């Protein structure tokens, strides 16, 4: 277990070894010129793109066509004032050169290769210092790994352990001094050391405190969560994710894992810009490891941020639905929204105030079509008493969908995204076969499922009378 802990902690340290410091006085450059020179005459690049990290992903902010000559290719980005943070130059998200931007007026990237990721930044003191700091951090991490191995190997040998513990204390002090030095200079790089100044448990753990609990409580001791520049750095999001994952692997029980993350959110409130990367990082760090926590944070993400990242929204919705299962009887029905045959948008909540039968069907579904006459009869009987139907088609063809509606005389509301079994409308209800129905009351709560034929008629009679 001790060796596993050592490897996990080192993994977190290495993952966190790439951030940027709190700078209160370093001014932003009013404009930035980013020049690129590639001495490769065979290069087929037509344009270069500049991406900026924002919260949980890199977003494109500029595109520049390249000029070609006998010496190679090149281009110049002329930017206005930019937030300090991590930026990426590349042809796509697959081939990127990272760099810190924001405070320097001019940067040049040069190289003799078609791979943008291999370009060198030749005139940026900040990025040079960043590279040097990464080497120092790597050195501290390697020393820490060696000391942890020595400490674990010396189990039962107090004299040797005391010597190793002393060396750990020296490493702790060296890291604190480096962090203090960077902060005194108002260096951009202090943010990196804040994530890499973690102090040894052997010298700083409280009496009776186990190592896993120490990690959970102390890992972010030097991080200033009011410093929203972290939102412009990918390392913050990755660090939160790695921290959440580590919580599941260091001997903490589920309730202890939850307590550690809940404590984190007391420091990062919803109004803090870091809330989003903290939430998403914690969510994905727990995915597949503590799915109940993933479910908890997934629901919060969909409530607070749905619409910001369509691809992520889709994935999280699918995972939450899979873990939670479709809403059960007595629960509020998940709202769905789709296009009607005429092209307007209609949602389930638009029908609130009536008893609504959500009827999942398709023109090609024989059992659905055979059931339709019974549904038509019941609809005509109760529609004036507050009964309505929302037909949700799993068709692919709009023409066939509309033809079936007309032929079967289905005069109620209809929506479809025409994606067949891949329909986003059926996923929240876990539809695996059709016909499939869900009956919802006036408040939107589910009062019945899989009602058809005699069972549907009996339920409606119970609600509305004969």
Tab-separated table of C-alpha atoms in Angstrom:
chain	number	residue	atom	x	y	z
A	1	UNK	CA	0.000	0.000	0.000
A	2	UNK	CA	2.855	2.363	0.836
A	3	UNK	CA	4.463	1.862	-2.563
A	4	UNK	CA	1.108	2.435	-4.271
A	5	UNK	CA	0.699	5.659	-2.296
A	6	UNK	CA	4.172	6.814	-3.326
A	7	UNK	CA	3.494	6.231	-7.013
A	8	UNK	CA	0.100	7.946	-6.846
A	9	UNK	CA	1.460	10.996	-5.069
A	10	UNK	CA	4.343	11.324	-7.503
A	11	UNK	CA	1.873	11.007	-10.359
A	12	UNK	CA	-0.121	13.895	-8.950
A	13	UNK	CA	2.999	15.978	-8.440
A	14	UNK	CA	4.119	15.398	-12.014
A	15	UNK	CA	0.662	16.192	-13.338
A	16	UNK	CA	0.551	19.355	-11.277
A	17	UNK	CA	4.019	20.397	-12.314
A	18	UNK	CA	2.855	22.738	-15.000
A	19	UNK	CA	1.126	25.903	-13.776
A	20	UNK	CA	1.591	29.656	-13.530
A	21	UNK	CA	1.994	32.091	-10.569
A	22	UNK	CA	0.053	34.790	-8.827
A	23	UNK	CA	1.149	38.101	-10.296
A	24	UNK	CA	-0.379	41.211	-8.815
A	25	UNK	CA	1.864	43.854	-10.379
A	26	UNK	CA	3.070	42.398	-13.673
A	27	UNK	CA	1.192	44.444	-16.250
A	28	UNK	CA	-0.475	42.999	-19.292
A	29	UNK	CA	1.044	44.004	-22.604
A	30	UNK	CA	-1.271	46.350	-24.502
A	31	UNK	CA	-0.513	44.405	-27.671
A	32	UNK	CA	1.380	41.238	-28.564
A	33	UNK	CA	3.272	40.383	-31.741
A	34	UNK	CA	3.825	36.666	-32.247
A	35	UNK	CA	6.198	35.899	-35.125
A	36	UNK	CA	6.687	32.411	-36.561
A	37	UNK	CA	9.536	31.307	-38.852
A	38	UNK	CA	9.827	27.733	-40.137
A	39	UNK	CA	12.861	26.932	-42.305
A	40	UNK	CA	11.210	24.097	-44.203
A	41	UNK	CA	10.610	24.637	-47.915
A	42	UNK	CA	8.655	21.373	-48.216
A	43	UNK	CA	6.112	22.436	-45.630
A	44	UNK	CA	2.501	22.268	-46.831
A	45	UNK	CA	1.051	24.388	-44.026
A	46	UNK	CA	-1.282	27.079	-45.364
A	47	UNK	CA	-2.255	28.691	-42.066
A	48	UNK	CA	-1.546	28.597	-38.351
A	49	UNK	CA	-4.053	28.847	-35.536
A	50	UNK	CA	-3.734	30.294	-32.071
A	51	UNK	CA	-5.708	28.783	-29.218
A	52	UNK	CA	-6.243	30.063	-25.678
A	53	UNK	CA	-7.112	27.888	-22.716
A	54	UNK	CA	-10.433	28.894	-21.177
A	55	UNK	CA	-11.748	27.018	-18.157
A	56	UNK	CA	-11.832	23.427	-19.453
A	57	UNK	CA	-10.733	23.556	-23.085
A	58	UNK	CA	-8.568	25.295	-25.676
A	59	UNK	CA	-10.534	27.708	-27.861
A	60	UNK	CA	-9.377	29.156	-31.158
A	61	UNK	CA	-8.837	32.922	-31.009
A	62	UNK	CA	-6.950	33.700	-34.240
A	63	UNK	CA	-6.017	32.259	-37.634
A	64	UNK	CA	-3.160	33.575	-39.768
A	65	UNK	CA	-2.254	32.612	-43.329
A	66	UNK	CA	1.435	31.801	-43.826
A	67	UNK	CA	3.721	33.341	-46.421
A	68	UNK	CA	6.083	31.069	-48.356
A	69	UNK	CA	9.548	31.838	-49.697
A	70	UNK	CA	12.777	30.087	-50.597
A	71	UNK	CA	13.740	30.309	-46.918
A	72	UNK	CA	10.631	28.530	-45.702
A	73	UNK	CA	7.323	29.746	-44.336
A	74	UNK	CA	6.245	32.235	-41.718
A	75	UNK	CA	3.500	34.417	-40.363
A	76	UNK	CA	2.877	37.119	-37.793
A	77	UNK	CA	0.013	37.331	-35.326
A	78	UNK	CA	-0.728	40.881	-34.240
A	79	UNK	CA	-2.870	40.612	-31.139
A	80	UNK	CA	-4.471	43.105	-28.857
A	81	UNK	CA	-4.217	42.799	-25.096
A	82	UNK	CA	-4.661	39.181	-24.004
A	83	UNK	CA	-5.339	37.634	-20.585
A	84	UNK	CA	-2.270	36.033	-19.018
A	85	UNK	CA	-2.430	32.291	-19.395
A	86	UNK	CA	-1.545	29.314	-21.574
A	87	UNK	CA	-1.808	29.595	-25.350
A	88	UNK	CA	-1.143	27.124	-28.132
A	89	UNK	CA	0.107	27.586	-31.678
A	90	UNK	CA	-0.648	24.896	-34.213
A	91	UNK	CA	-2.317	23.666	-37.355
A	92	UNK	CA	-4.914	21.792	-35.303
A	93	UNK	CA	-5.426	20.524	-31.768
A	94	UNK	CA	-3.188	17.549	-32.624
A	95	UNK	CA	0.030	19.503	-33.207
A	96	UNK	CA	0.453	22.328	-30.725
A	97	UNK	CA	3.235	24.399	-29.215
A	98	UNK	CA	2.276	25.677	-25.752
A	99	UNK	CA	3.435	29.067	-24.496
A	100	UNK	CA	2.671	31.572	-21.768
A	101	UNK	CA	1.324	34.867	-23.100
A	102	UNK	CA	-0.067	38.061	-21.664
A	103	UNK	CA	2.767	40.158	-20.265
A	104	UNK	CA	5.402	40.163	-23.026
A	105	UNK	CA	5.053	42.401	-26.061
A	106	UNK	CA	6.796	40.191	-28.616
A	107	UNK	CA	7.612	36.521	-29.057
A	108	UNK	CA	9.303	34.633	-31.868
A	109	UNK	CA	9.069	30.932	-32.637
A	110	UNK	CA	11.614	29.330	-34.935
A	111	UNK	CA	12.332	25.864	-36.208
A	112	UNK	CA	13.389	23.652	-39.080
A	113	UNK	CA	10.578	21.160	-38.817
A	114	UNK	CA	7.062	20.855	-40.114
A	115	UNK	CA	5.927	19.880	-36.614
A	116	UNK	CA	4.737	23.018	-34.858
A	117	UNK	CA	5.123	21.343	-31.460
A	118	UNK	CA	8.906	21.215	-32.023
A	119	UNK	CA	9.343	24.959	-32.629
A	120	UNK	CA	11.560	26.871	-30.202
A	121	UNK	CA	10.601	30.109	-28.444
A	122	UNK	CA	13.724	32.227	-28.855
A	123	UNK	CA	13.053	35.612	-27.261
A	124	UNK	CA	10.763	35.116	-24.283
A	125	UNK	CA	12.343	35.412	-20.817
A	126	UNK	CA	9.071	34.262	-19.254
A	127	UNK	CA	8.864	31.055	-21.266
A	128	UNK	CA	12.579	30.413	-20.731
A	129	UNK	CA	12.099	30.777	-16.979
A	130	UNK	CA	9.110	28.477	-17.250
A	131	UNK	CA	11.235	25.779	-18.896
A	132	UNK	CA	13.939	26.179	-16.237
A	133	UNK	CA	11.410	25.975	-13.429
A	134	UNK	CA	9.981	22.780	-14.887
A	135	UNK	CA	13.449	21.241	-14.696
A	136	UNK	CA	13.769	22.258	-11.043
A	137	UNK	CA	10.326	20.879	-10.260
A	138	UNK	CA	11.231	17.653	-12.020
A	139	UNK	CA	14.364	17.457	-9.880
A	140	UNK	CA	12.377	17.925	-6.676
A	141	UNK	CA	9.917	15.238	-7.743
A	142	UNK	CA	12.674	12.752	-8.537
A	143	UNK	CA	14.319	13.443	-5.187
A	144	UNK	CA	10.990	12.999	-3.440
A	145	UNK	CA	10.464	9.636	-5.154
A	146	UNK	CA	13.910	8.443	-4.064
A	147	UNK	CA	13.375	9.575	-0.477
A	148	UNK	CA	9.953	7.934	-0.273
A	149	UNK	CA	11.423	4.680	-1.559
A	150	UNK	CA	14.259	4.881	0.974
A	151	UNK	CA	11.823	5.643	3.779
A	152	UNK	CA	9.554	2.717	2.933
A	153	UNK	CA	12.496	0.346	2.494
A	154	UNK	CA	13.842	1.285	5.933
A	155	UNK	CA	10.747	0.094	7.761
A	156	UNK	CA	11.833	-0.917	11.263
A	157	UNK	CA	15.158	0.960	10.963
A	158	UNK	CA	14.536	4.130	12.993
A	159	UNK	CA	18.005	5.607	12.491
A	160	UNK	CA	17.780	5.395	8.707
A	161	UNK	CA	14.217	6.674	8.673
A	162	UNK	CA	15.211	9.659	10.799
A	163	UNK	CA	17.946	10.542	8.298
A	164	UNK	CA	15.536	10.242	5.372
A	165	UNK	CA	12.936	12.269	7.232
A	166	UNK	CA	15.516	15.012	7.764
A	167	UNK	CA	16.276	15.066	4.024
A	168	UNK	CA	12.553	15.297	3.330
A	169	UNK	CA	12.398	18.306	5.611
A	170	UNK	CA	15.245	19.924	3.680
A	171	UNK	CA	13.331	19.340	0.437
A	172	UNK	CA	10.200	20.830	2.006
A	173	UNK	CA	12.164	23.941	2.972
A	174	UNK	CA	13.767	24.253	-0.464
A	175	UNK	CA	10.367	24.160	-2.150
A	176	UNK	CA	8.909	26.739	0.226
A	177	UNK	CA	11.875	29.055	-0.334
A	178	UNK	CA	11.524	28.742	-4.093
A	179	UNK	CA	7.826	29.556	-3.863
A	180	UNK	CA	8.496	32.559	-1.609
A	181	UNK	CA	11.187	33.799	-3.981
A	182	UNK	CA	8.856	33.638	-6.961
A	183	UNK	CA	6.082	35.393	-5.074
A	184	UNK	CA	8.386	38.211	-3.968
A	185	UNK	CA	9.310	38.804	-7.593
A	186	UNK	CA	5.610	38.811	-8.520
A	187	UNK	CA	6.625	36.191	-11.008
A	188	UNK	CA	4.047	34.609	-13.269
A	189	UNK	CA	5.660	31.324	-12.343
A	190	UNK	CA	4.629	31.349	-8.690
A	191	UNK	CA	1.359	29.697	-9.711
A	192	UNK	CA	3.367	26.668	-10.783
A	193	UNK	CA	5.177	26.331	-7.472
A	194	UNK	CA	1.932	26.753	-5.554
A	195	UNK	CA	0.951	23.360	-6.972
A	196	UNK	CA	4.390	21.869	-6.415
A	197	UNK	CA	5.257	22.973	-2.896
A	198	UNK	CA	3.368	20.093	-1.252
A	199	UNK	CA	5.074	19.256	2.049
A	200	UNK	CA	5.980	15.775	3.240
A	201	UNK	CA	3.578	13.896	5.480
A	202	UNK	CA	6.507	12.539	7.488
A	203	UNK	CA	7.372	16.062	8.703
A	204	UNK	CA	3.994	17.771	8.642
A	205	UNK	CA	1.295	15.186	9.355
A	206	UNK	CA	-0.724	15.732	12.516
A	207	UNK	CA	-0.707	13.274	15.379
A	208	UNK	CA	-3.028	10.371	14.574
A	209	UNK	CA	-3.569	11.562	10.993
A	210	UNK	CA	-3.159	8.901	8.314
A	211	UNK	CA	-1.242	9.747	5.152
A	212	UNK	CA	-4.279	9.650	2.872
A	213	UNK	CA	-6.152	12.152	5.019
A	214	UNK	CA	-3.090	14.408	5.124
A	215	UNK	CA	-2.955	14.402	1.318
A	216	UNK	CA	-6.676	15.173	1.022
A	217	UNK	CA	-6.491	18.068	3.484
A	218	UNK	CA	-3.107	19.569	2.608
A	219	UNK	CA	-2.527	19.168	-1.100
A	220	UNK	CA	-3.751	22.652	-2.042
A	221	UNK	CA	-2.277	24.466	0.975
A	222	UNK	CA	-0.308	26.936	-1.165
A	223	UNK	CA	-2.935	27.525	-3.879
A	224	UNK	CA	-4.840	30.810	-3.907
A	225	UNK	CA	-8.328	29.907	-5.138
A	226	UNK	CA	-9.237	33.580	-5.483
A	227	UNK	CA	-6.661	33.845	-8.286
A	228	UNK	CA	-8.882	33.436	-11.343
A	229	UNK	CA	-5.905	33.416	-13.726
A	230	UNK	CA	-5.864	29.685	-13.003
A	231	UNK	CA	-8.926	29.424	-15.260
A	232	UNK	CA	-6.634	30.308	-18.177
A	233	UNK	CA	-4.307	27.408	-17.416
A	234	UNK	CA	-5.073	23.802	-18.399
A	235	UNK	CA	-3.068	22.557	-15.461
A	236	UNK	CA	-5.639	23.787	-12.953
A	237	UNK	CA	-8.396	21.653	-14.455
A	238	UNK	CA	-6.065	18.664	-14.851
A	239	UNK	CA	-4.811	19.083	-11.298
A	240	UNK	CA	-8.307	19.031	-9.845
A	241	UNK	CA	-9.123	15.938	-11.894
A	242	UNK	CA	-5.951	14.143	-10.776
A	243	UNK	CA	-6.592	15.109	-7.158
A	244	UNK	CA	-10.126	13.684	-7.309
A	245	UNK	CA	-8.821	10.466	-8.843
A	246	UNK	CA	-6.124	10.158	-6.169
A	247	UNK	CA	-8.768	10.438	-3.450
A	248	UNK	CA	-10.243	7.149	-4.675
A	249	UNK	CA	-6.873	5.371	-4.636
A	250	UNK	CA	-5.264	6.217	-1.296
A	251	UNK	CA	-7.421	4.264	1.109
A	252	UNK	CA	-10.115	6.868	1.783
A	253	UNK	CA	-13.707	5.699	2.155
A	254	UNK	CA	-16.426	7.081	-0.098
A	255	UNK	CA	-17.698	9.533	2.507
A	256	UNK	CA	-14.134	10.777	3.078
A	257	UNK	CA	-13.695	11.348	-0.656
A	258	UNK	CA	-16.921	13.348	-0.728
A	259	UNK	CA	-15.852	15.345	2.334
A	260	UNK	CA	-12.531	16.255	0.699
A	261	UNK	CA	-14.221	17.531	-2.453
A	262	UNK	CA	-16.954	19.311	-0.510
A	263	UNK	CA	-14.190	21.078	1.416
A	264	UNK	CA	-12.678	22.146	-1.894
A	265	UNK	CA	-15.984	23.693	-2.948
A	266	UNK	CA	-16.110	25.754	0.238
A	267	UNK	CA	-13.060	27.543	-1.189
A	268	UNK	CA	-14.387	27.740	-4.749
A	269	UNK	CA	-17.902	29.137	-4.617
A	270	UNK	CA	-20.292	29.162	-7.557
A	271	UNK	CA	-19.622	32.834	-8.306
A	272	UNK	CA	-15.879	32.138	-8.620
A	273	UNK	CA	-14.720	31.688	-12.214
A	274	UNK	CA	-12.778	28.630	-11.053
A	275	UNK	CA	-16.032	26.900	-10.121
A	276	UNK	CA	-16.534	25.459	-13.597
A	277	UNK	CA	-13.073	23.867	-14.054
A	278	UNK	CA	-13.193	22.696	-10.435
A	279	UNK	CA	-16.590	21.081	-10.930
A	280	UNK	CA	-15.756	19.432	-14.247
A	281	UNK	CA	-12.334	18.317	-13.016
A	282	UNK	CA	-13.827	16.735	-9.892
A	283	UNK	CA	-16.574	15.142	-11.965
A	284	UNK	CA	-14.217	13.443	-14.419
A	285	UNK	CA	-11.719	12.561	-11.707
A	286	UNK	CA	-14.445	10.491	-10.062
A	287	UNK	CA	-15.837	8.977	-13.253
A	288	UNK	CA	-15.640	5.188	-13.174
A	289	UNK	CA	-14.173	5.305	-9.656
A	290	UNK	CA	-16.918	6.746	-7.483
A	291	UNK	CA	-19.874	7.020	-9.815
A	292	UNK	CA	-22.230	8.389	-7.185
A	293	UNK	CA	-19.984	11.430	-6.825
A	294	UNK	CA	-19.733	11.684	-10.624
A	295	UNK	CA	-23.533	11.609	-10.738
A	296	UNK	CA	-23.747	14.345	-8.110
A	297	UNK	CA	-21.402	16.693	-9.943
A	298	UNK	CA	-22.778	15.721	-13.357
A	299	UNK	CA	-26.232	16.898	-12.320
A	300	UNK	CA	-24.799	20.189	-11.057
A	301	UNK	CA	-22.892	20.665	-14.328
A	302	UNK	CA	-26.047	20.126	-16.407
A	303	UNK	CA	-27.986	22.487	-14.165
A	304	UNK	CA	-25.395	25.285	-14.210
A	305	UNK	CA	-23.544	24.984	-17.521
A	306	UNK	CA	-25.618	23.010	-20.015
A	307	UNK	CA	-25.409	24.796	-23.357
A	308	UNK	CA	-21.795	25.944	-22.978
A	309	UNK	CA	-20.262	22.789	-24.478
A	310	UNK	CA	-22.740	20.787	-26.629
A	311	UNK	CA	-20.463	17.749	-27.029
A	312	UNK	CA	-19.761	17.619	-23.305
A	313	UNK	CA	-23.439	18.192	-22.522
A	314	UNK	CA	-24.364	15.167	-24.607
A	315	UNK	CA	-21.758	12.946	-22.969
A	316	UNK	CA	-22.589	13.988	-19.411
A	317	UNK	CA	-26.328	13.628	-20.050
A	318	UNK	CA	-25.810	10.090	-21.329
A	319	UNK	CA	-23.624	9.137	-18.370
A	320	UNK	CA	-25.958	10.700	-15.806
A	321	UNK	CA	-28.949	8.943	-17.373
A	322	UNK	CA	-27.095	5.640	-17.398
A	323	UNK	CA	-26.081	5.960	-13.740
A	324	UNK	CA	-29.323	7.432	-12.467
A	325	UNK	CA	-31.642	5.492	-14.717
A	326	UNK	CA	-34.757	7.022	-16.193
A	327	UNK	CA	-36.918	8.983	-13.764
A	328	UNK	CA	-39.231	6.647	-11.875
A	329	UNK	CA	-42.889	6.842	-10.922
A	330	UNK	CA	-43.354	9.751	-8.526
A	331	UNK	CA	-40.402	11.701	-9.935
A	332	UNK	CA	-40.601	14.717	-12.243
A	333	UNK	CA	-40.362	13.661	-15.879
A	334	UNK	CA	-37.225	14.812	-17.682
A	335	UNK	CA	-38.046	17.655	-20.038
A	336	UNK	CA	-37.530	16.955	-23.726
A	337	UNK	CA	-37.740	19.425	-26.586
A	338	UNK	CA	-37.927	18.807	-30.315
A	339	UNK	CA	-39.182	19.942	-33.694
A	340	UNK	CA	-42.795	19.481	-34.752
A	341	UNK	CA	-43.694	18.398	-38.304
A	342	UNK	CA	-44.173	22.088	-39.146
A	343	UNK	CA	-40.706	22.992	-37.859
A	344	UNK	CA	-41.615	24.794	-34.660
A	345	UNK	CA	-40.128	23.815	-31.304
A	346	UNK	CA	-42.224	22.123	-28.632
A	347	UNK	CA	-41.214	20.843	-25.207
A	348	UNK	CA	-42.888	18.609	-22.661
A	349	UNK	CA	-43.070	21.473	-20.173
A	350	UNK	CA	-45.149	23.461	-22.679
A	351	UNK	CA	-47.966	21.016	-21.907
A	352	UNK	CA	-47.705	21.420	-18.116
A	353	UNK	CA	-51.149	21.656	-16.493
A	354	UNK	CA	-52.540	18.625	-18.334
A	355	UNK	CA	-52.176	14.890	-17.978
A	356	UNK	CA	-49.792	14.002	-20.788
A	357	UNK	CA	-49.047	10.633	-22.335
A	358	UNK	CA	-45.535	10.621	-23.802
A	359	UNK	CA	-45.821	8.093	-26.609
A	360	UNK	CA	-42.555	6.841	-28.127
A	361	UNK	CA	-43.299	5.311	-31.509
A	362	UNK	CA	-42.308	5.258	-35.213
A	363	UNK	CA	-43.974	4.868	-38.586
A	364	UNK	CA	-42.090	1.607	-39.176
A	365	UNK	CA	-43.142	0.081	-35.829
A	366	UNK	CA	-45.912	-2.481	-36.440
A	367	UNK	CA	-47.017	-2.812	-32.784
A	368	UNK	CA	-47.124	0.993	-32.518
A	369	UNK	CA	-49.350	1.323	-35.559
A	370	UNK	CA	-51.660	-1.453	-34.328
A	371	UNK	CA	-52.019	0.296	-30.962
A	372	UNK	CA	-52.761	3.697	-32.506
A	373	UNK	CA	-56.543	3.167	-33.015
A	374	UNK	CA	-56.927	2.488	-29.271
A	375	UNK	CA	-54.891	5.592	-28.396
A	376	UNK	CA	-56.936	7.702	-30.834
A	377	UNK	CA	-60.163	6.479	-29.196
A	378	UNK	CA	-58.950	7.320	-25.692
A	379	UNK	CA	-57.581	10.691	-26.780
A	380	UNK	CA	-60.904	11.696	-28.300
A	381	UNK	CA	-62.692	10.535	-25.149
A	382	UNK	CA	-60.592	12.459	-22.631
A	383	UNK	CA	-58.983	15.375	-24.514
A	384	UNK	CA	-61.632	17.825	-23.286
A	385	UNK	CA	-61.091	16.720	-19.687
A	386	UNK	CA	-57.420	17.692	-19.548
A	387	UNK	CA	-55.736	14.782	-21.348
A	388	UNK	CA	-53.077	15.357	-24.007
A	389	UNK	CA	-50.497	13.313	-25.880
A	390	UNK	CA	-46.938	14.093	-26.952
A	391	UNK	CA	-45.916	11.708	-29.700
A	392	UNK	CA	-42.141	11.235	-29.893
A	393	UNK	CA	-41.141	9.557	-33.134
A	394	UNK	CA	-38.025	7.459	-33.633
A	395	UNK	CA	-38.291	7.891	-37.375
A	396	UNK	CA	-35.461	8.831	-39.716
A	397	UNK	CA	-37.697	9.972	-42.570
A	398	UNK	CA	-39.794	13.073	-42.114
A	399	UNK	CA	-42.022	12.092	-45.048
A	400	UNK	CA	-42.826	8.675	-43.569
A	401	UNK	CA	-43.362	10.201	-40.132
A	402	UNK	CA	-45.839	12.757	-41.468
A	403	UNK	CA	-47.592	10.165	-43.639
A	404	UNK	CA	-48.141	7.872	-40.639
A	405	UNK	CA	-49.524	10.757	-38.563
A	406	UNK	CA	-52.030	11.564	-41.296
A	407	UNK	CA	-53.012	7.967	-42.080
A	408	UNK	CA	-53.559	6.984	-38.430
A	409	UNK	CA	-55.337	10.281	-37.650
A	410	UNK	CA	-52.993	11.198	-34.798
A	411	UNK	CA	-54.216	14.737	-34.122
A	412	UNK	CA	-52.183	15.399	-30.983
A	413	UNK	CA	-48.727	16.967	-30.545
A	414	UNK	CA	-45.701	15.417	-32.255
A	415	UNK	CA	-41.934	15.968	-32.087
A	416	UNK	CA	-38.890	14.169	-33.493
A	417	UNK	CA	-35.211	14.762	-34.170
A	418	UNK	CA	-35.375	12.178	-36.993
A	419	UNK	CA	-32.388	10.253	-35.647
A	420	UNK	CA	-34.080	6.881	-35.259
A	421	UNK	CA	-32.681	4.833	-32.385
A	422	UNK	CA	-29.990	7.491	-31.892
A	423	UNK	CA	-32.677	9.998	-30.900
A	424	UNK	CA	-31.663	12.367	-28.123
A	425	UNK	CA	-35.327	12.593	-27.118
A	426	UNK	CA	-35.645	8.968	-26.053
A	427	UNK	CA	-32.345	8.659	-24.141
A	428	UNK	CA	-33.498	10.419	-20.940
A	429	UNK	CA	-36.253	7.802	-20.675
A	430	UNK	CA	-34.068	4.785	-21.311
A	431	UNK	CA	-36.227	3.632	-24.215
A	432	UNK	CA	-35.058	0.231	-25.437
A	433	UNK	CA	-38.142	-0.797	-27.395
A	434	UNK	CA	-41.337	0.725	-28.786
A	435	UNK	CA	-44.160	1.336	-28.273
A	436	UNK	CA	-43.175	2.813	-24.927
A	437	UNK	CA	-45.319	5.236	-22.954
A	438	UNK	CA	-44.925	7.461	-19.909
A	439	UNK	CA	-47.945	9.114	-18.275
A	440	UNK	CA	-47.319	12.453	-16.559
A	441	UNK	CA	-49.659	14.372	-14.244
A	442	UNK	CA	-50.459	18.085	-14.222
A	443	UNK	CA	-47.346	18.874	-12.148
A	444	UNK	CA	-45.079	16.961	-14.512
A	445	UNK	CA	-44.618	13.920	-12.255
A	446	UNK	CA	-44.619	10.427	-13.692
A	447	UNK	CA	-47.686	8.399	-12.634
A	448	UNK	CA	-47.355	5.447	-14.983
A	449	UNK	CA	-45.128	3.683	-17.508
A	450	UNK	CA	-45.627	1.174	-20.319
A	451	UNK	CA	-49.367	1.788	-20.356
A	452	UNK	CA	-51.206	0.546	-23.440
A	453	UNK	CA	-54.448	-1.158	-24.334
A	454	UNK	CA	-56.564	-2.060	-21.309
A	455	UNK	CA	-54.006	-0.790	-18.771
A	456	UNK	CA	-53.965	2.678	-20.340
A	457	UNK	CA	-57.753	2.791	-20.497
A	458	UNK	CA	-58.056	1.755	-16.856
A	459	UNK	CA	-55.577	4.420	-15.721
A	460	UNK	CA	-57.355	7.188	-17.617
A	461	UNK	CA	-60.698	6.042	-16.237
A	462	UNK	CA	-59.214	6.213	-12.748
A	463	UNK	CA	-58.124	9.814	-13.374
A	464	UNK	CA	-61.045	11.233	-15.349
A	465	UNK	CA	-63.897	8.850	-14.577
A	466	UNK	CA	-65.920	6.977	-17.197
